[in-house]
Amino acid sequence: LKVTLLKKITILGSTGSIGVQSLQVCKNMGYHIVALSANSSIDQFEAQVREFCPQYAVLADEAAYNRFTRRIADLPIKVLYGVEGLCKIAALPQNDIVLNAIVGIAGLKPTLSALEAGHDLALANKESLVAGGKLVTELAEKRHARILPVDSEHSAIFQCLSGFEGHCKPQKIILTASGGPFFGKKRDELQNVELSDALNHPNWSMGAKITIDSATLMNKGLEVIEAVWLFGVSPKNIEIVVQRESIVHSAVEFADHSVIAQLGLPDMKIPIQYALTYPKRFPCEVPRLSLKDIAKLTFYEPDMETFECLAACIEAITRGGLYPAVVNGANEQAVKLFLAGKIPFLKIGELVRRALNEIDCPMEHYHLDDVFRADRLARDFVLQNAD
Ligand code: NAD
Ligand code: MG
């Protein structure tokens, strides 16, 4: 079975939380790894390269490249670096599918490169779709490449919709949110939260940036924008519901008010594997869901006043144009400052909101350069207004 279904995969960002779990899935499935990339975790990356023997390995910059090539001089492997290297491995003709697990807008050019080559793209890197949604989806259509969502909510929606394509469109998407570590808290209780509190997610273990995004609810805002682009729904037809246990990963409602949801334990290996094996399903190492053990599922309304990133994202995608790139860029910069201990927690939301209000970018028609310009403007705005 494995031989006939053997796929050849390139994983971008293989040393991250999603990257590591993706390699585990590929190992279980017996898939062949064509290329891997990492930013700076050289030890971990060397171990991955030695285990999975890819043809290509890509590092962030020349310094990492030099250190790495000395270490793996005994291996028959091509080592590249930088964005050009990432774009090159994303487009390799031998790829059956490319999994983008880079964090941040750094994933945008590799996303476009994989799609330009006509490859199916398993997309964890939501920021590339948030900042460049129009360019990314238009290119996928033009090149007949599929975008297969890895994000658990979008995988859930994708699974709920499969089989209905061409027959009926969802009337509404019900996007679930865990609520994060600060669920139920008001602004005055969030004044003095520590970095370690924000990094302490109740249900998921993830990279630092998305963990902070989950604490501010920026993550849910990014996911609204992601859903707009992936499923062609209007933001006003996306309802956000806090689902504290992270068991219902999202749902769709049809015209007859029938609702279909996807459930499972909170483990990214399920959506990662489904994106890689779509439309087939295979056994996965994730334990079975026992509803009896879960016993209770609780749902709440999100608090958009306290968590202003969420409201800012919805406003950004409703305005359209480059505003999603602005809120994304502002957030990336603000999270960087928060992780470095330079701004307090609530300042992240304040800066994202102010960037949206104060940066003017009215363009409906834009190119890739404009997306990066909007991202730069937003980052500079945050740096100038951080004190
Ligand atoms: P992470 O920080 O754990 O890993 C990021 C990976 O990207 C690492 O391999 C790192 O080396 C690489 N990287 C970082 N900056 C880079 C740059 N400038 N250029 C090239 N490579 C770079 O992040 P993660 O938690 O694995 O998340 C990855 C993406 O998946 C994010 O977009 C995140 O929103 C999304 N996502 C993650 C989860 C999760 O459970 N972790 C769930 C849903 C979606
Ligand atoms: Mg998600």
Short mmCIF file of C-alpha atoms and ligand atoms in Angstrom, two decimals:
data_model
loop_
_atom_site.label_atom_id
_atom_site.label_comp_id
_atom_site.label_asym_id
_atom_site.label_seq_id
_atom_site.Cartn_x
_atom_site.Cartn_y
_atom_site.Cartn_z
CA LEU A 1 0.00 0.00 0.00
CA LYS A 2 2.69 2.45 1.03
CA VAL A 3 4.65 1.92 -2.20
CA THR A 4 1.76 2.73 -4.53
CA LEU A 5 0.77 5.80 -2.52
CA LEU A 6 4.27 7.03 -1.81
CA LYS A 7 4.32 10.79 -2.12
CA LYS A 8 7.28 13.11 -2.45
CA ILE A 9 7.11 16.05 -0.09
CA THR A 10 8.97 19.25 0.64
CA ILE A 11 8.52 20.69 4.13
CA LEU A 12 9.28 24.36 4.71
CA GLY A 13 9.98 25.15 8.38
CA SER A 14 10.65 21.55 9.40
CA THR A 15 12.17 22.44 12.78
CA GLY A 16 9.01 24.14 14.09
CA SER A 17 6.06 22.71 15.96
CA ILE A 18 4.09 21.90 12.77
CA GLY A 19 7.25 20.92 10.88
CA VAL A 20 8.26 18.29 13.44
CA GLN A 21 4.76 16.81 13.57
CA SER A 22 4.63 16.80 9.76
CA LEU A 23 7.85 14.80 9.58
CA GLN A 24 6.34 12.34 12.05
CA VAL A 25 3.27 11.97 9.82
CA CYS A 26 5.46 11.50 6.72
CA LYS A 27 7.46 8.85 8.53
CA ASN A 28 4.30 6.99 9.55
CA MET A 29 2.98 7.21 5.97
CA GLY A 30 6.31 6.17 4.44
CA TYR A 31 6.48 9.37 2.35
CA HIS A 32 9.69 10.50 0.71
CA ILE A 33 11.16 13.84 1.79
CA VAL A 34 12.49 15.89 -1.13
CA ALA A 35 13.64 19.00 0.74
CA LEU A 36 13.59 20.56 4.20
CA SER A 37 14.19 24.08 5.48
CA ALA A 38 15.01 25.65 8.83
CA ASN A 39 15.86 29.06 10.16
CA SER A 40 18.43 28.68 12.90
CA SER A 41 18.08 25.43 14.91
CA ILE A 42 21.13 23.84 13.33
CA ASP A 43 21.47 20.83 15.69
CA GLN A 44 17.86 19.79 15.27
CA PHE A 45 18.02 20.41 11.52
CA GLU A 46 21.14 18.27 11.14
CA ALA A 47 19.40 15.40 12.93
CA GLN A 48 16.38 15.73 10.63
CA VAL A 49 18.52 15.81 7.51
CA ARG A 50 20.47 12.74 8.63
CA GLU A 51 17.26 10.86 9.39
CA PHE A 52 15.20 11.79 6.32
CA CYS A 53 17.99 12.20 3.70
CA PRO A 54 16.40 14.96 1.58
CA GLN A 55 18.02 16.02 -1.71
CA TYR A 56 17.95 19.67 -0.63
CA ALA A 57 18.29 21.56 2.65
CA VAL A 58 17.71 25.30 2.99
CA LEU A 59 18.96 27.59 5.77
CA ALA A 60 17.89 31.15 6.57
CA ASP A 61 21.10 32.96 5.77
CA GLU A 62 24.68 32.63 4.62
CA ALA A 63 26.11 32.30 8.14
CA ALA A 64 23.80 29.38 8.98
CA TYR A 65 24.52 27.92 5.54
CA ASN A 66 28.29 28.00 6.18
CA ARG A 67 27.99 26.38 9.59
CA PHE A 68 25.62 23.75 8.27
CA THR A 69 27.56 22.75 5.14
CA ARG A 70 30.68 22.08 7.24
CA ARG A 71 28.69 19.73 9.46
CA ILE A 72 27.06 17.65 6.76
CA ALA A 73 30.00 17.55 4.36
CA ASP A 74 29.74 13.74 4.36
CA LEU A 75 26.19 13.78 2.91
CA PRO A 76 25.21 13.95 -0.80
CA ILE A 77 22.88 16.91 -0.35
CA LYS A 78 22.48 20.32 -1.96
CA VAL A 79 22.42 23.12 0.59
CA LEU A 80 20.92 26.53 -0.26
CA TYR A 81 19.95 29.58 1.75
CA GLY A 82 17.61 32.56 1.91
CA VAL A 83 14.25 33.24 0.28
CA GLU A 84 15.64 32.19 -3.11
CA GLY A 85 16.52 28.81 -1.65
CA LEU A 86 13.04 28.43 -0.14
CA CYS A 87 11.38 29.37 -3.44
CA LYS A 88 13.61 26.95 -5.31
CA ILE A 89 12.73 23.92 -3.16
CA ALA A 90 9.03 24.90 -3.14
CA ALA A 91 9.04 24.71 -6.94
CA LEU A 92 11.12 21.52 -7.47
CA PRO A 93 9.49 19.44 -10.23
CA GLN A 94 9.78 16.25 -8.17
CA ASN A 95 7.45 17.61 -5.43
CA ASP A 96 4.02 16.01 -5.25
CA ILE A 97 3.05 18.38 -2.47
CA VAL A 98 4.69 21.22 -0.50
CA LEU A 99 3.92 21.75 3.17
CA ASN A 100 4.50 25.33 4.27
CA ALA A 101 5.05 25.44 8.05
CA ILE A 102 7.10 28.65 8.16
CA VAL A 103 5.83 31.25 10.61
CA GLY A 104 4.97 34.77 9.42
CA ILE A 105 4.93 36.63 6.12
CA ALA A 106 8.32 35.03 5.39
CA GLY A 107 6.18 32.19 4.05
CA LEU A 108 4.50 34.27 1.34
CA LYS A 109 7.08 34.04 -1.46
CA PRO A 110 7.58 30.26 -0.97
CA THR A 111 3.77 29.81 -1.00
CA LEU A 112 3.57 31.64 -4.33
CA SER A 113 6.53 29.70 -5.69
CA ALA A 114 4.92 26.31 -4.90
CA LEU A 115 1.64 27.40 -6.51
CA GLU A 116 3.37 28.91 -9.55
CA ALA A 117 4.95 25.48 -10.12
CA GLY A 118 1.42 24.02 -9.98
CA HIS A 119 2.08 22.03 -6.82
CA ASP A 120 -0.54 21.20 -4.24
CA LEU A 121 0.15 23.22 -1.13
CA ALA A 122 -0.56 21.97 2.40
CA LEU A 123 -0.77 25.33 4.13
CA ALA A 124 -0.06 25.87 7.81
CA ASN A 125 1.49 29.31 7.19
CA LYS A 126 -1.74 31.31 7.55
CA GLU A 127 0.10 34.65 7.39
CA SER A 128 0.83 34.14 3.68
CA LEU A 129 -2.89 33.84 2.97
CA VAL A 130 -3.77 36.70 5.29
CA ALA A 131 -1.29 39.16 3.79
CA GLY A 132 -1.44 38.00 0.17
CA GLY A 133 -4.86 36.33 -0.03
CA LYS A 134 -5.91 37.69 -3.40
CA LEU A 135 -2.56 36.99 -5.08
CA VAL A 136 -2.30 33.52 -3.53
CA THR A 137 -5.81 32.34 -4.41
CA GLU A 138 -5.71 33.81 -7.93
CA LEU A 139 -2.40 32.08 -8.61
CA ALA A 140 -3.68 28.75 -7.26
CA GLU A 141 -6.65 28.98 -9.59
CA LYS A 142 -4.56 29.96 -12.58
CA ARG A 143 -2.08 27.12 -12.05
CA HIS A 144 -4.75 24.54 -11.04
CA ALA A 145 -2.96 24.00 -7.74
CA ARG A 146 -4.88 23.08 -4.61
CA ILE A 147 -4.49 24.77 -1.25
CA LEU A 148 -5.09 22.12 1.42
CA PRO A 149 -5.59 23.69 4.84
CA VAL A 150 -3.49 22.45 7.77
CA ASP A 151 -4.89 24.91 10.30
CA SER A 152 -7.24 22.75 12.40
CA GLU A 153 -10.32 24.96 12.02
CA HIS A 154 -9.91 25.25 8.25
CA SER A 155 -9.22 21.56 7.93
CA ALA A 156 -12.46 21.02 9.86
CA ILE A 157 -14.42 23.32 7.53
CA PHE A 158 -12.79 21.70 4.50
CA GLN A 159 -13.80 18.27 5.79
CA CYS A 160 -17.36 19.44 6.56
CA LEU A 161 -17.72 20.78 3.02
CA SER A 162 -16.21 17.86 1.17
CA GLY A 163 -18.74 16.02 -0.91
CA PHE A 164 -20.92 19.11 -1.28
CA GLU A 165 -18.75 20.88 -3.84
CA GLY A 166 -20.86 22.17 -6.71
CA HIS A 167 -24.11 21.12 -4.99
CA CYS A 168 -24.57 23.59 -2.17
CA LYS A 169 -22.60 26.38 -0.59
CA PRO A 170 -22.51 26.88 3.16
CA GLN A 171 -24.68 29.69 4.41
CA LYS A 172 -22.49 30.27 7.42
CA ILE A 173 -19.17 29.11 8.83
CA ILE A 174 -18.97 28.54 12.55
CA LEU A 175 -15.32 29.10 13.43
CA THR A 176 -14.45 27.78 16.86
CA ALA A 177 -11.85 29.30 19.19
CA SER A 178 -10.36 27.90 22.38
CA GLY A 179 -10.48 31.33 23.99
CA GLY A 180 -6.82 30.98 24.95
CA PRO A 181 -5.23 31.34 28.40
CA PHE A 182 -7.02 34.62 29.18
CA PHE A 183 -10.58 33.58 28.43
CA GLY A 184 -13.08 35.44 30.64
CA LYS A 185 -10.56 38.10 31.69
CA LYS A 186 -11.19 41.83 31.26
CA ARG A 187 -8.68 44.54 30.35
CA ASP A 188 -7.88 45.51 33.95
CA GLU A 189 -7.00 41.88 34.74
CA LEU A 190 -4.67 41.74 31.71
CA GLN A 191 -2.66 44.85 32.63
CA ASN A 192 0.20 42.93 34.22
CA VAL A 193 0.18 39.49 32.63
CA GLU A 194 3.62 37.93 32.25
CA LEU A 195 5.08 36.42 29.10
CA SER A 196 4.94 32.99 30.75
CA ASP A 197 1.18 33.37 31.35
CA ALA A 198 0.63 34.27 27.70
CA LEU A 199 2.76 31.32 26.57
CA ASN A 200 0.69 28.90 28.65
CA HIS A 201 -2.03 27.73 26.23
CA PRO A 202 -4.69 25.47 27.79
CA ASN A 203 -5.17 22.97 24.91
CA TRP A 204 -2.43 23.23 22.27
CA SER A 205 1.36 23.14 22.29
CA MET A 206 2.58 25.39 19.46
CA GLY A 207 5.33 27.80 18.37
CA ALA A 208 5.76 31.02 20.39
CA LYS A 209 4.22 33.44 17.88
CA ILE A 210 0.95 31.56 17.36
CA THR A 211 0.71 30.92 21.11
CA ILE A 212 0.77 34.68 21.75
CA ASP A 213 -1.68 35.14 18.85
CA SER A 214 -3.99 32.68 20.63
CA ALA A 215 -3.74 34.66 23.87
CA THR A 216 -4.65 37.96 22.13
CA LEU A 217 -7.24 36.25 19.84
CA MET A 218 -5.27 37.67 16.89
CA ASN A 219 -5.03 34.04 15.82
CA LYS A 220 -8.81 33.86 15.45
CA GLY A 221 -8.78 37.12 13.53
CA LEU A 222 -6.14 35.76 11.15
CA GLU A 223 -8.28 32.64 10.79
CA VAL A 224 -11.36 34.66 9.82
CA ILE A 225 -9.30 36.22 7.01
CA GLU A 226 -7.88 32.80 6.10
CA ALA A 227 -11.44 31.38 5.89
CA VAL A 228 -12.61 34.23 3.66
CA TRP A 229 -9.90 33.38 1.14
CA LEU A 230 -10.08 29.59 1.39
CA PHE A 231 -13.84 29.21 1.26
CA GLY A 232 -15.03 32.36 -0.51
CA VAL A 233 -17.37 33.40 2.30
CA SER A 234 -18.03 36.96 3.36
CA PRO A 235 -16.70 37.90 6.82
CA LYS A 236 -20.25 38.64 7.98
CA ASN A 237 -21.14 34.98 7.39
CA ILE A 238 -18.42 33.76 9.74
CA GLU A 239 -19.56 33.30 13.31
CA ILE A 240 -16.90 32.90 15.97
CA VAL A 241 -17.76 30.69 18.93
CA VAL A 242 -15.50 29.93 21.87
CA GLN A 243 -15.34 26.15 22.33
CA ARG A 244 -13.32 25.77 25.49
CA GLU A 245 -12.40 22.11 25.14
CA SER A 246 -11.04 22.42 21.55
CA ILE A 247 -12.93 19.28 20.51
CA VAL A 248 -15.30 20.83 17.94
CA HIS A 249 -12.77 22.21 15.45
CA SER A 250 -15.35 24.20 13.44
CA ALA A 251 -18.68 23.70 11.66
CA VAL A 252 -20.69 24.80 8.64
CA GLU A 253 -24.37 25.66 8.37
CA PHE A 254 -26.35 25.02 5.18
CA ALA A 255 -29.50 26.68 3.79
CA ASP A 256 -31.78 24.20 5.58
CA HIS A 257 -30.06 25.10 8.89
CA SER A 258 -28.45 21.71 9.10
CA VAL A 259 -25.04 22.09 10.78
CA ILE A 260 -22.10 19.78 10.16
CA ALA A 261 -19.13 19.90 12.51
CA GLN A 262 -15.78 18.10 12.66
CA LEU A 263 -14.60 16.77 16.02
CA GLY A 264 -11.38 15.24 17.31
CA LEU A 265 -8.83 15.49 20.05
CA PRO A 266 -6.71 18.65 19.83
CA ASP A 267 -3.75 17.18 17.95
CA MET A 268 -2.39 18.77 14.79
CA LYS A 269 -1.34 15.40 13.36
CA ILE A 270 -4.92 14.79 12.21
CA PRO A 271 -5.22 17.94 10.04
CA ILE A 272 -1.59 17.62 8.88
CA GLN A 273 -2.15 14.03 7.76
CA TYR A 274 -5.47 14.83 6.08
CA ALA A 275 -3.86 17.66 4.07
CA LEU A 276 -1.10 15.29 2.94
CA THR A 277 -3.30 12.28 2.12
CA TYR A 278 -6.39 14.13 0.83
CA PRO A 279 -8.83 12.88 -0.36
CA LYS A 280 -7.88 9.56 1.25
CA ARG A 281 -7.79 8.76 4.96
CA PHE A 282 -5.38 6.49 6.79
CA PRO A 283 -4.89 5.38 10.40
CA CYS A 284 -3.24 8.10 12.49
CA GLU A 285 -1.35 7.76 15.77
CA VAL A 286 -3.69 10.24 17.51
CA PRO A 287 -5.87 8.51 20.14
CA ARG A 288 -9.57 8.08 19.50
CA LEU A 289 -12.00 10.69 20.73
CA SER A 290 -14.26 9.44 23.51
CA LEU A 291 -17.24 11.76 23.90
CA LYS A 292 -18.09 9.97 27.13
CA ASP A 293 -14.71 10.90 28.57
CA ILE A 294 -15.06 14.50 27.34
CA ALA A 295 -18.58 14.49 28.86
CA LYS A 296 -19.28 18.16 28.29
CA LEU A 297 -18.72 20.68 25.53
CA THR A 298 -19.06 24.37 26.39
CA PHE A 299 -19.62 27.29 24.03
CA TYR A 300 -19.38 31.04 24.60
CA GLU A 301 -19.41 34.31 22.73
CA PRO A 302 -15.95 35.85 22.11
CA ASP A 303 -15.13 39.12 23.91
CA MET A 304 -14.18 41.48 21.06
CA GLU A 305 -13.83 44.51 23.29
CA THR A 306 -11.11 43.06 25.48
CA PHE A 307 -9.42 41.21 22.63
CA GLU A 308 -9.26 44.04 20.14
CA CYS A 309 -7.02 42.18 17.66
CA LEU A 310 -9.99 40.04 16.70
CA ALA A 311 -12.21 43.02 15.93
CA ALA A 312 -9.34 44.69 14.03
CA CYS A 313 -8.87 41.66 11.77
CA ILE A 314 -12.58 41.46 10.96
CA GLU A 315 -12.59 45.15 10.12
CA ALA A 316 -9.44 44.75 8.00
CA ILE A 317 -10.88 41.98 5.80
CA THR A 318 -14.22 43.80 5.56
CA ARG A 319 -12.40 46.89 4.26
CA GLY A 320 -10.33 44.65 1.98
CA GLY A 321 -7.30 45.67 -0.10
CA LEU A 322 -4.06 45.72 1.84
CA TYR A 323 -5.60 46.16 5.29
CA PRO A 324 -5.19 42.48 6.18
CA ALA A 325 -1.46 42.84 5.37
CA VAL A 326 -1.34 45.89 7.67
CA VAL A 327 -2.88 44.17 10.69
CA ASN A 328 -0.74 41.09 10.09
CA GLY A 329 2.50 43.10 9.82
CA ALA A 330 1.64 45.22 12.86
CA ASN A 331 0.92 42.10 14.86
CA GLU A 332 4.11 40.30 13.81
CA GLN A 333 6.17 43.28 14.93
CA ALA A 334 4.19 43.78 18.15
CA VAL A 335 4.49 40.09 19.10
CA LYS A 336 8.23 40.29 18.51
CA LEU A 337 8.42 43.22 20.93
CA PHE A 338 6.24 41.44 23.50
CA LEU A 339 8.34 38.26 23.30
CA ALA A 340 11.45 40.42 23.86
CA GLY A 341 9.86 41.92 26.98
CA LYS A 342 9.67 45.39 25.41
CA ILE A 343 5.91 46.02 25.48
CA PRO A 344 3.12 44.85 27.81
CA PHE A 345 0.51 42.34 26.66
CA LEU A 346 -2.36 44.78 26.03
CA LYS A 347 -0.11 46.97 23.87
CA ILE A 348 -0.21 44.32 21.13
CA GLY A 349 -3.92 44.85 20.53
CA GLU A 350 -3.60 48.61 20.87
CA LEU A 351 -0.87 48.77 18.23
CA VAL A 352 -2.69 46.49 15.80
CA ARG A 353 -5.84 48.62 16.14
CA ARG A 354 -3.95 51.89 15.73
CA ALA A 355 -2.05 50.60 12.68
CA LEU A 356 -5.38 49.76 11.06
CA ASN A 357 -6.84 53.17 11.90
CA GLU A 358 -3.81 55.30 11.06
CA ILE A 359 -2.19 53.66 8.03
CA ASP A 360 -3.79 54.60 4.76
CA CYS A 361 -3.74 52.00 2.00
CA PRO A 362 -6.80 52.35 -0.19
CA MET A 363 -5.68 50.14 -3.09
CA GLU A 364 -8.01 47.43 -4.36
CA HIS A 365 -5.60 46.42 -7.12
CA TYR A 366 -2.19 45.58 -5.80
CA HIS A 367 0.92 43.57 -6.54
CA LEU A 368 3.30 41.57 -4.39
CA ASP A 369 5.56 44.59 -3.85
CA ASP A 370 2.59 46.50 -2.42
CA VAL A 371 1.89 43.70 0.07
CA PHE A 372 5.46 43.89 1.36
CA ARG A 373 5.27 47.69 1.40
CA ALA A 374 2.10 47.58 3.54
CA ASP A 375 3.78 45.04 5.82
CA ARG A 376 6.84 47.33 6.19
CA LEU A 377 4.68 50.40 6.87
CA ALA A 378 2.82 48.53 9.62
CA ARG A 379 6.04 47.25 11.21
CA ASP A 380 7.57 50.73 11.17
CA PHE A 381 4.40 52.18 12.67
CA VAL A 382 4.59 49.68 15.54
CA LEU A 383 8.29 50.38 16.15
CA GLN A 384 7.64 54.14 16.22
CA ASN A 385 4.67 53.86 18.57
CA ALA A 386 5.87 51.14 20.91
CA ASP A 387 6.68 53.42 23.88
P1 NAD B 1 7.38 27.53 14.97
O1 NAD B 1 7.89 28.84 15.43
O2 NAD B 1 7.37 26.39 15.90
O3 NAD B 1 8.18 27.08 13.67
C1 NAD B 1 8.40 27.94 12.60
C2 NAD B 1 9.31 27.30 11.55
O4 NAD B 1 9.58 28.27 10.54
C3 NAD B 1 10.67 26.85 12.09
O5 NAD B 1 11.09 25.70 11.38
C4 NAD B 1 11.60 28.02 11.74
O6 NAD B 1 12.92 27.60 11.55
C5 NAD B 1 10.99 28.52 10.44
N1 NAD B 1 11.15 29.96 10.26
C6 NAD B 1 10.91 30.94 11.18
N2 NAD B 1 11.14 32.15 10.65
C7 NAD B 1 11.53 31.94 9.37
C8 NAD B 1 11.95 32.80 8.32
N3 NAD B 1 12.00 34.14 8.47
N4 NAD B 1 12.28 32.24 7.13
C9 NAD B 1 12.25 30.92 6.97
N5 NAD B 1 11.88 30.04 7.94
C10 NAD B 1 11.53 30.55 9.12
O7 NAD B 1 5.90 27.80 14.40
P2 NAD B 1 4.66 26.78 14.34
O8 NAD B 1 3.91 26.82 15.60
O9 NAD B 1 5.12 25.47 13.80
O10 NAD B 1 3.74 27.51 13.24
C11 NAD B 1 4.06 27.51 11.87
C12 NAD B 1 2.89 28.08 11.08
O11 NAD B 1 1.77 27.20 11.24
C13 NAD B 1 2.42 29.45 11.57
O12 NAD B 1 1.98 30.20 10.48
C14 NAD B 1 1.25 29.12 12.47
O13 NAD B 1 0.31 30.17 12.54
C15 NAD B 1 0.66 27.91 11.76
N6 NAD B 1 -0.10 27.01 12.65
C16 NAD B 1 0.52 26.39 13.69
C17 NAD B 1 -0.19 25.53 14.53
C18 NAD B 1 0.49 24.80 15.65
O14 NAD B 1 -0.14 23.95 16.29
N7 NAD B 1 1.74 25.05 15.94
C19 NAD B 1 -1.56 25.34 14.30
C20 NAD B 1 -2.17 25.99 13.23
C21 NAD B 1 -1.42 26.82 12.41
MG MG B 2 -6.13 27.21 14.12
#
